[in-house]
Amino acid sequence: MTRLLFVCLGNICRSPAAEGVARAMAEARGLSVEIDSAGTGGWHAGEAPDPRMREAALRRGYDLSSLRARQVRRADFADFDHVLAMDEDNLAALQRARPADARAELSLMLSHAPHLPEREVPDPYYGGPQGFDHVLDLLEAAVAGLLDRVEAQGR
Ligand code: 4NP
């Protein structure tokens, strides 16, 4: 079974949304994958996703209410096949933390949606409400591409 970990900074906006989108899209495809999310920072550990993101996600049918934030840990690099970073800062932090013998493959989330002009999923935390919908648009495109790849590889 393929194991996917989505990573942002706080694990309360972008990566829990990615987790919710990926759970729904994998189930719709009948794909057996294990999915989690985490933050490179630990300030919000134990918290539910941001209410603005929960609302925007729920409007599209993704229920994030049971998710709780946690920080990335060393074992993640052994436990997951793919670790998806929302932006370049997150990717750099993961590359610094990645043990030499790690199995996890690190990539930028939007590298799985190469048709999009964007390269990073922007942090919506300090912006307006439309930022959360934009994040969800980007995540739906990237998760679709990522699951295509998982299906093609059979892992
Ligand atoms: P996230 O958004 O990385 O998408 O969860 C953020 C949430 C909180 C903070 C930064 C980013 N913060 O600095 O508190």
mmCIF file with all atom_site columns, N, CA and C and ligand atoms in Angstrom, residues 8-14 44 123-126, ligand 1:
data_model
loop_
_atom_site.group_PDB
_atom_site.id
_atom_site.type_symbol
_atom_site.label_atom_id
_atom_site.label_alt_id
_atom_site.label_comp_id
_atom_site.label_asym_id
_atom_site.label_entity_id
_atom_site.label_seq_id
_atom_site.pdbx_PDB_ins_code
_atom_site.Cartn_x
_atom_site.Cartn_y
_atom_site.Cartn_z
_atom_site.occupancy
_atom_site.B_iso_or_equiv
_atom_site.pdbx_formal_charge
_atom_site.auth_seq_id
_atom_site.auth_comp_id
_atom_site.auth_asym_id
_atom_site.auth_atom_id
_atom_site.pdbx_PDB_model_num
ATOM   1  N N  . CYS A 1 8   ? 2.785  21.003 5.356  1.00 0.00 ? 8   CYS A N  1
ATOM   2  C CA . CYS A 1 8   ? 2.863  22.467 5.231  1.00 0.00 ? 8   CYS A CA 1
ATOM   3  C C  . CYS A 1 8   ? 3.570  22.995 6.471  1.00 0.00 ? 8   CYS A C  1
ATOM   4  N N  . LEU A 1 9   ? 3.344  24.265 6.799  1.00 0.00 ? 9   LEU A N  1
ATOM   5  C CA . LEU A 1 9   ? 4.049  24.842 7.950  1.00 0.00 ? 9   LEU A CA 1
ATOM   6  C C  . LEU A 1 9   ? 3.329  24.510 9.260  1.00 0.00 ? 9   LEU A C  1
ATOM   7  N N  . GLY A 1 10  ? 2.043  24.836 9.342  1.00 0.00 ? 10  GLY A N  1
ATOM   8  C CA . GLY A 1 10  ? 1.327  24.708 10.611 1.00 0.00 ? 10  GLY A CA 1
ATOM   9  C C  . GLY A 1 10  ? 0.501  23.441 10.760 1.00 0.00 ? 10  GLY A C  1
ATOM   10 N N  . ASN A 1 11  ? 0.212  22.766 9.624  1.00 0.00 ? 11  ASN A N  1
ATOM   11 C CA . ASN A 1 11  ? -0.687 21.590 9.595  1.00 0.00 ? 11  ASN A CA 1
ATOM   12 C C  . ASN A 1 11  ? -2.099 21.952 10.065 1.00 0.00 ? 11  ASN A C  1
ATOM   13 N N  . ILE A 1 12  ? -2.501 23.216 9.812  1.00 0.00 ? 12  ILE A N  1
ATOM   14 C CA . ILE A 1 12  ? -3.891 23.571 10.121 1.00 0.00 ? 12  ILE A CA 1
ATOM   15 C C  . ILE A 1 12  ? -4.630 24.129 8.904  1.00 0.00 ? 12  ILE A C  1
ATOM   16 N N  . CYS A 1 13  ? -3.937 24.411 7.804  1.00 0.00 ? 13  CYS A N  1
ATOM   17 C CA . CYS A 1 13  ? -4.635 24.920 6.606  1.00 0.00 ? 13  CYS A CA 1
ATOM   18 C C  . CYS A 1 13  ? -4.402 24.025 5.388  1.00 0.00 ? 13  CYS A C  1
ATOM   19 N N  . ARG A 1 14  ? -3.218 24.140 4.787  1.00 0.00 ? 14  ARG A N  1
ATOM   20 C CA . ARG A 1 14  ? -3.004 23.487 3.493  1.00 0.00 ? 14  ARG A CA 1
ATOM   21 C C  . ARG A 1 14  ? -2.899 21.973 3.568  1.00 0.00 ? 14  ARG A C  1
ATOM   22 N N  . HIS A 1 44  ? 1.043  24.524 16.329 1.00 0.00 ? 44  HIS A N  1
ATOM   23 C CA . HIS A 1 44  ? -0.396 24.245 16.342 1.00 0.00 ? 44  HIS A CA 1
ATOM   24 C C  . HIS A 1 44  ? -0.697 22.784 16.661 1.00 0.00 ? 44  HIS A C  1
ATOM   25 N N  . ASP A 1 123 ? 0.310  30.029 1.335  1.00 0.00 ? 123 ASP A N  1
ATOM   26 C CA . ASP A 1 123 ? -0.210 30.000 2.697  1.00 0.00 ? 123 ASP A CA 1
ATOM   27 C C  . ASP A 1 123 ? -1.424 30.925 2.775  1.00 0.00 ? 123 ASP A C  1
ATOM   28 N N  . PRO A 1 124 ? -2.628 30.405 3.067  1.00 0.00 ? 124 PRO A N  1
ATOM   29 C CA . PRO A 1 124 ? -3.831 31.248 3.073  1.00 0.00 ? 124 PRO A CA 1
ATOM   30 C C  . PRO A 1 124 ? -4.101 31.908 4.421  1.00 0.00 ? 124 PRO A C  1
ATOM   31 N N  . TYR A 1 125 ? -3.224 31.677 5.403  1.00 0.00 ? 125 TYR A N  1
ATOM   32 C CA . TYR A 1 125 ? -3.532 31.986 6.803  1.00 0.00 ? 125 TYR A CA 1
ATOM   33 C C  . TYR A 1 125 ? -3.847 33.460 7.015  1.00 0.00 ? 125 TYR A C  1
ATOM   34 N N  . TYR A 1 126 ? -3.083 34.359 6.395  1.00 0.00 ? 126 TYR A N  1
ATOM   35 C CA . TYR A 1 126 ? -3.251 35.793 6.637  1.00 0.00 ? 126 TYR A CA 1
ATOM   36 C C  . TYR A 1 126 ? -4.012 36.498 5.528  1.00 0.00 ? 126 TYR A C  1
HETATM 37 P P1 . 4NP B 2 .   ? -0.529 26.089 7.006  1.00 0.00 ? 1   4NP B P1 1
HETATM 38 O O1 . 4NP B 2 .   ? -0.875 27.607 7.362  1.00 0.00 ? 1   4NP B O1 1
HETATM 39 O O2 . 4NP B 2 .   ? 0.969  25.978 6.961  1.00 0.00 ? 1   4NP B O2 1
HETATM 40 O O3 . 4NP B 2 .   ? -1.160 25.906 5.667  1.00 0.00 ? 1   4NP B O3 1
HETATM 41 O O4 . 4NP B 2 .   ? -1.161 25.237 8.083  1.00 0.00 ? 1   4NP B O4 1
HETATM 42 C C1 . 4NP B 2 .   ? -0.326 28.277 8.474  1.00 0.00 ? 1   4NP B C1 1
HETATM 43 C C2 . 4NP B 2 .   ? -0.992 28.259 9.665  1.00 0.00 ? 1   4NP B C2 1
HETATM 44 C C3 . 4NP B 2 .   ? -0.476 28.934 10.750 1.00 0.00 ? 1   4NP B C3 1
HETATM 45 C C4 . 4NP B 2 .   ? 0.721  29.613 10.632 1.00 0.00 ? 1   4NP B C4 1
HETATM 46 C C5 . 4NP B 2 .   ? 1.399  29.594 9.445  1.00 0.00 ? 1   4NP B C5 1
HETATM 47 C C6 . 4NP B 2 .   ? 0.866  28.918 8.353  1.00 0.00 ? 1   4NP B C6 1
HETATM 48 N N1 . 4NP B 2 .   ? 1.243  30.315 11.738 1.00 0.00 ? 1   4NP B N1 1
HETATM 49 O O5 . 4NP B 2 .   ? 2.316  30.921 11.592 1.00 0.00 ? 1   4NP B O5 1
HETATM 50 O O6 . 4NP B 2 .   ? 0.640  30.309 12.799 1.00 0.00 ? 1   4NP B O6 1
#
